[in-house]
Short mmCIF file of C-alpha atoms in Angstrom, two decimals:
data_model
loop_
_atom_site.label_atom_id
_atom_site.label_comp_id
_atom_site.label_asym_id
_atom_site.label_seq_id
_atom_site.Cartn_x
_atom_site.Cartn_y
_atom_site.Cartn_z
CA UNK Y 1 6.79 236.53 256.98
CA UNK Y 2 5.19 239.56 255.39
CA UNK Y 3 1.68 240.69 256.30
CA UNK Y 4 -0.57 243.23 254.61
CA UNK Y 5 -2.72 245.25 257.03
CA UNK Y 6 -5.53 247.32 255.52
CA UNK Y 7 -7.37 249.54 258.00
CA UNK Y 8 -8.63 253.11 257.51
CA UNK Y 9 -8.95 254.09 261.18
CA UNK Y 10 -5.61 255.81 261.91
CA UNK Y 11 -5.27 254.95 265.61
CA UNK Y 12 -6.40 251.35 265.25
CA UNK Y 13 -4.19 250.87 262.19
CA UNK Y 14 -1.15 252.19 264.03
CA UNK Y 15 -1.81 250.02 267.10
CA UNK Y 16 -2.32 246.84 265.10
CA UNK Y 17 0.71 247.49 262.88
CA UNK Y 18 2.88 248.14 265.94
CA UNK Y 19 1.69 244.92 267.62
CA UNK Y 20 2.36 242.80 264.54
CA UNK Y 21 5.80 244.33 264.04
CA UNK Y 22 6.62 243.80 267.72
CA UNK Y 23 5.76 240.13 267.21
CA UNK Y 24 8.41 240.03 264.49
CA UNK Y 25 6.44 240.20 261.27
CA UNK Y 26 7.14 242.52 258.36
CA UNK Y 27 4.01 244.68 257.97
CA UNK Y 28 2.77 246.83 255.09
CA UNK Y 29 0.05 249.24 256.22
CA UNK Y 30 -2.48 250.61 253.73
CA UNK Y 31 -5.66 252.61 254.30
CA UNK Y 32 -7.97 252.07 251.31
CA UNK Y 33 -9.27 249.25 249.16
CA UNK Y 34 -7.82 250.33 245.83
CA UNK Y 35 -4.29 250.50 247.25
CA UNK Y 36 -4.85 247.12 248.89
CA UNK Y 37 -6.04 245.53 245.65
CA UNK Y 38 -2.96 246.80 243.80
CA UNK Y 39 -0.60 245.62 246.54
CA UNK Y 40 -2.16 242.16 246.71
CA UNK Y 41 -1.94 241.81 242.93
CA UNK Y 42 1.73 242.80 242.76
CA UNK Y 43 3.37 241.82 246.07
CA UNK Y 44 4.03 238.56 247.90
CA UNK Y 45 2.31 238.24 251.28
CA UNK Y 46 1.89 235.40 253.73
CA UNK Y 47 -1.39 236.82 255.08
CA UNK Y 48 -3.73 239.81 254.80
CA UNK Y 49 -5.60 241.51 257.65
CA UNK Y 50 -8.43 243.29 255.89
CA UNK Y 51 -11.02 245.71 257.25
CA UNK Y 52 -14.45 245.58 255.61
CA UNK Y 53 -15.37 249.27 255.76
CA UNK Y 54 -12.65 250.69 253.52
CA UNK Y 55 -12.85 253.80 251.32
CA UNK Y 56 -12.82 253.58 247.50
CA UNK Y 57 -13.20 249.77 247.52
CA UNK Y 58 -14.66 247.86 250.45
CA UNK Y 59 -13.07 244.79 251.97
CA UNK Y 60 -15.58 242.41 250.41
CA UNK Y 61 -14.64 243.59 246.91
CA UNK Y 62 -10.92 243.45 247.67
CA UNK Y 63 -11.36 239.87 248.88
CA UNK Y 64 -13.48 238.91 245.87
CA UNK Y 65 -10.85 240.24 243.45
CA UNK Y 66 -8.10 238.43 245.37
CA UNK Y 67 -9.85 235.09 245.06
CA UNK Y 68 -10.81 235.74 241.42
CA UNK Y 69 -7.09 236.01 240.69
CA UNK Y 70 -6.63 232.57 242.20
CA UNK Y 71 -4.62 233.83 245.18
CA UNK Y 72 -4.92 231.57 248.19
CA UNK Y 73 -3.19 233.52 250.96
CA UNK Y 74 -5.21 233.53 254.19
CA UNK Y 75 -7.35 236.58 254.92
CA UNK Y 76 -8.43 237.71 258.38
CA UNK Y 77 -11.26 240.22 258.14
CA UNK Y 78 -11.81 242.98 260.68
CA UNK Y 79 -15.33 244.24 261.04
CA UNK Y 80 -17.51 246.49 263.13
CA UNK Y 81 -20.50 244.70 261.64
CA UNK Y 82 -21.87 242.05 263.94
CA UNK Y 83 -24.55 240.68 261.63
CA UNK Y 84 -24.35 237.00 260.78
CA UNK Y 85 -25.15 237.77 257.13
CA UNK Y 86 -21.99 239.86 256.80
CA UNK Y 87 -19.81 237.13 258.29
CA UNK Y 88 -21.43 234.55 256.04
CA UNK Y 89 -20.95 236.78 252.99
CA UNK Y 90 -17.25 237.21 253.75
CA UNK Y 91 -16.71 233.52 254.37
CA UNK Y 92 -18.49 232.67 251.12
CA UNK Y 93 -16.15 235.06 249.29
CA UNK Y 94 -13.15 233.23 250.72
CA UNK Y 95 -12.30 234.84 254.07
CA UNK Y 96 -10.47 232.49 256.44
CA UNK Y 97 -11.38 234.14 259.74
CA UNK Y 98 -13.25 237.08 261.26
CA UNK Y 99 -12.48 239.36 264.18
CA UNK Y 100 -15.11 241.83 265.39
CA UNK Y 101 -14.15 245.26 266.71
CA UNK Y 102 -13.26 246.07 269.41
CA UNK Y 103 -10.76 243.27 269.96
CA UNK Y 104 -7.70 242.55 272.05
CA UNK Y 105 -4.37 242.71 270.22
CA UNK Y 106 -3.37 239.43 271.86
CA UNK Y 107 -6.36 237.71 270.22
CA UNK Y 108 -5.45 239.20 266.84
CA UNK Y 109 -1.89 237.90 267.17
CA UNK Y 110 -3.16 234.44 268.16
CA UNK Y 111 -5.48 234.29 265.15
CA UNK Y 112 -2.70 235.41 262.81
CA UNK Y 113 -0.43 232.67 264.16
CA UNK Y 114 -3.17 230.07 263.73
CA UNK Y 115 -3.80 231.08 260.11
CA UNK Y 116 -0.10 231.06 259.29
CA UNK Y 117 0.34 227.69 260.97
CA UNK Y 118 -2.33 226.20 258.72
CA UNK Y 119 -1.29 227.89 255.49
CA UNK Y 120 2.50 228.07 255.74
CA UNK Y 121 3.40 225.12 257.96
CA UNK Y 122 0.61 222.80 256.83
CA UNK Y 123 -1.08 222.86 260.21
CA UNK Y 124 2.06 221.98 262.13
CA UNK Y 125 3.29 224.00 265.09
CA UNK Y 126 6.92 223.31 264.23
CA UNK Y 127 9.03 223.05 261.10
CA UNK Y 128 12.34 221.19 261.07
CA UNK Y 129 15.35 221.15 258.77
CA UNK Y 130 17.90 218.75 260.21
CA UNK Y 131 19.00 220.10 263.58
CA UNK Y 132 17.28 223.45 262.95
CA UNK Y 133 13.82 223.77 264.50
CA UNK Y 134 11.31 226.58 264.08
CA UNK Y 135 8.36 226.97 266.46
CA UNK Y 136 5.58 229.15 265.08
CA UNK Y 137 3.94 229.58 268.48
CA UNK Y 138 6.99 231.27 269.98
CA UNK Y 139 8.41 232.36 266.60
CA UNK Y 140 11.81 231.15 267.72
CA UNK Y 141 14.52 229.05 266.10
CA UNK Y 142 16.66 226.54 267.93
CA UNK Y 143 19.73 224.73 266.69
CA UNK Y 144 20.78 221.45 268.30
CA UNK Y 145 18.29 222.20 271.05
CA UNK Y 146 19.77 225.61 271.84
CA UNK Y 147 18.14 228.99 271.07
CA UNK Y 148 19.48 230.56 267.88
CA UNK Y 149 20.12 234.28 268.25
CA UNK Y 150 18.94 236.18 265.16
CA UNK Y 151 18.30 239.77 264.17
CA UNK Y 152 14.80 240.58 262.90
CA UNK Y 153 16.03 240.54 259.28
CA UNK Y 154 17.87 237.25 259.69
CA UNK Y 155 14.76 235.81 261.32
CA UNK Y 156 12.59 236.88 258.37
CA UNK Y 157 14.98 235.31 255.84
CA UNK Y 158 15.20 232.02 257.73
CA UNK Y 159 11.42 231.90 258.28
CA UNK Y 160 10.83 232.31 254.55
CA UNK Y 161 13.29 229.54 253.70
CA UNK Y 162 12.25 226.95 256.29
CA UNK Y 163 8.57 227.44 255.36
CA UNK Y 164 9.39 226.34 251.79
CA UNK Y 165 11.36 223.11 252.19
CA UNK Y 166 13.20 221.93 249.11
CA UNK Y 167 12.46 225.16 247.24
CA UNK Y 168 15.09 227.47 245.79
CA UNK Y 169 14.21 231.06 246.65
CA UNK Y 170 15.52 233.97 244.63
CA UNK Y 171 16.90 237.13 246.23
CA UNK Y 172 13.79 238.94 245.05
CA UNK Y 173 11.46 236.40 246.69
CA UNK Y 174 13.36 236.59 249.95
CA UNK Y 175 13.44 240.38 249.85
CA UNK Y 176 9.66 240.42 249.38
CA UNK Y 177 9.30 238.69 252.76
CA UNK Y 178 11.88 240.84 254.54
CA UNK Y 179 11.26 244.39 253.34
CA UNK Y 180 8.04 246.39 253.42
CA UNK Y 181 6.67 248.64 250.68
CA UNK Y 182 8.23 251.70 252.30
CA UNK Y 183 11.69 250.12 252.52
CA UNK Y 184 14.38 249.87 249.88
CA UNK Y 185 15.59 246.33 249.23
CA UNK Y 186 18.89 245.47 247.60
CA UNK Y 187 20.57 242.27 246.47
CA UNK Y 188 23.64 243.28 248.47
CA UNK Y 189 21.57 243.35 251.66
CA UNK Y 190 20.21 239.86 251.02
CA UNK Y 191 23.72 238.54 250.45
CA UNK Y 192 24.77 240.00 253.81
CA UNK Y 193 21.87 238.36 255.66
CA UNK Y 194 22.54 235.00 254.00
CA UNK Y 195 26.24 235.27 254.84
CA UNK Y 196 25.44 235.96 258.49
CA UNK Y 197 23.04 233.03 258.64
CA UNK Y 198 25.63 230.72 257.14
CA UNK Y 199 28.06 231.69 259.90
CA UNK Y 200 25.46 230.94 262.56
CA UNK Y 201 24.61 227.56 261.00
CA UNK Y 202 28.25 226.48 260.60
CA UNK Y 203 29.01 222.96 261.80
CA UNK Y 204 25.35 222.11 262.43
CA UNK Y 205 24.65 219.96 259.39
CA UNK Y 206 22.25 222.62 258.11
CA UNK Y 207 23.39 224.88 255.30
CA UNK Y 208 22.24 227.46 252.79
CA UNK Y 209 23.23 226.45 249.27
CA UNK Y 210 23.64 229.01 246.48
CA UNK Y 211 22.30 228.16 243.03
CA UNK Y 212 23.97 230.70 240.82
CA UNK Y 213 21.46 232.84 238.98
CA UNK Y 214 18.53 231.22 240.80
CA UNK Y 215 18.82 231.84 244.51
CA UNK Y 216 19.24 229.97 247.79
CA UNK Y 217 18.12 226.66 249.27
CA UNK Y 218 18.04 225.68 252.93
CA UNK Y 219 18.93 222.03 253.40
CA UNK Y 220 20.13 219.47 255.92
CA UNK Y 221 23.40 217.90 254.85
CA UNK Y 222 22.77 214.30 253.98
CA UNK Y 223 19.02 214.87 254.52
#
């Protein structure tokens, strides 16, 4: 799952980005509101972590524009402002959660997981496709009750597919969840990751089906 982090404090931004990446998420890091607004309008994210005090365009305005476009992705706002009126203003604009600075990275990760659980998995802790089980709390897959060993890229592809049951996902949509803004994505790379996943799912009753010209679908055979 791909997360947009927008924070203008260099050290804090680097620490948060590192923590989110270490937890297995693909992270795009930006430092001002205008860049964030453009990224949110043109890229596909599962969640945004948005500081309020941003240069060029503050976090409130970025959030307001996001919601005006009808985008519903969850937004966790970071703020050094402790006033109730600021929290209320952000929530009224459509923020899903607040975290006041300074904060523990473990709390940030827990809040991100909670928001993704509600928005991506419909409030469930686990998502199942036949004998394949995904646990958002641990961010681990198991197959037939046994841990499924995956690379970070394979994990990102499978997370994107299991979170959208019954939906055909194009290579471009999958790549948007796997690669960050500073990385080059290719259709060949996606084919490699899908091929590897197919090998790991062989004989399990769970498969990735190709719809030529459209993309891929994760399904349970006979399910």
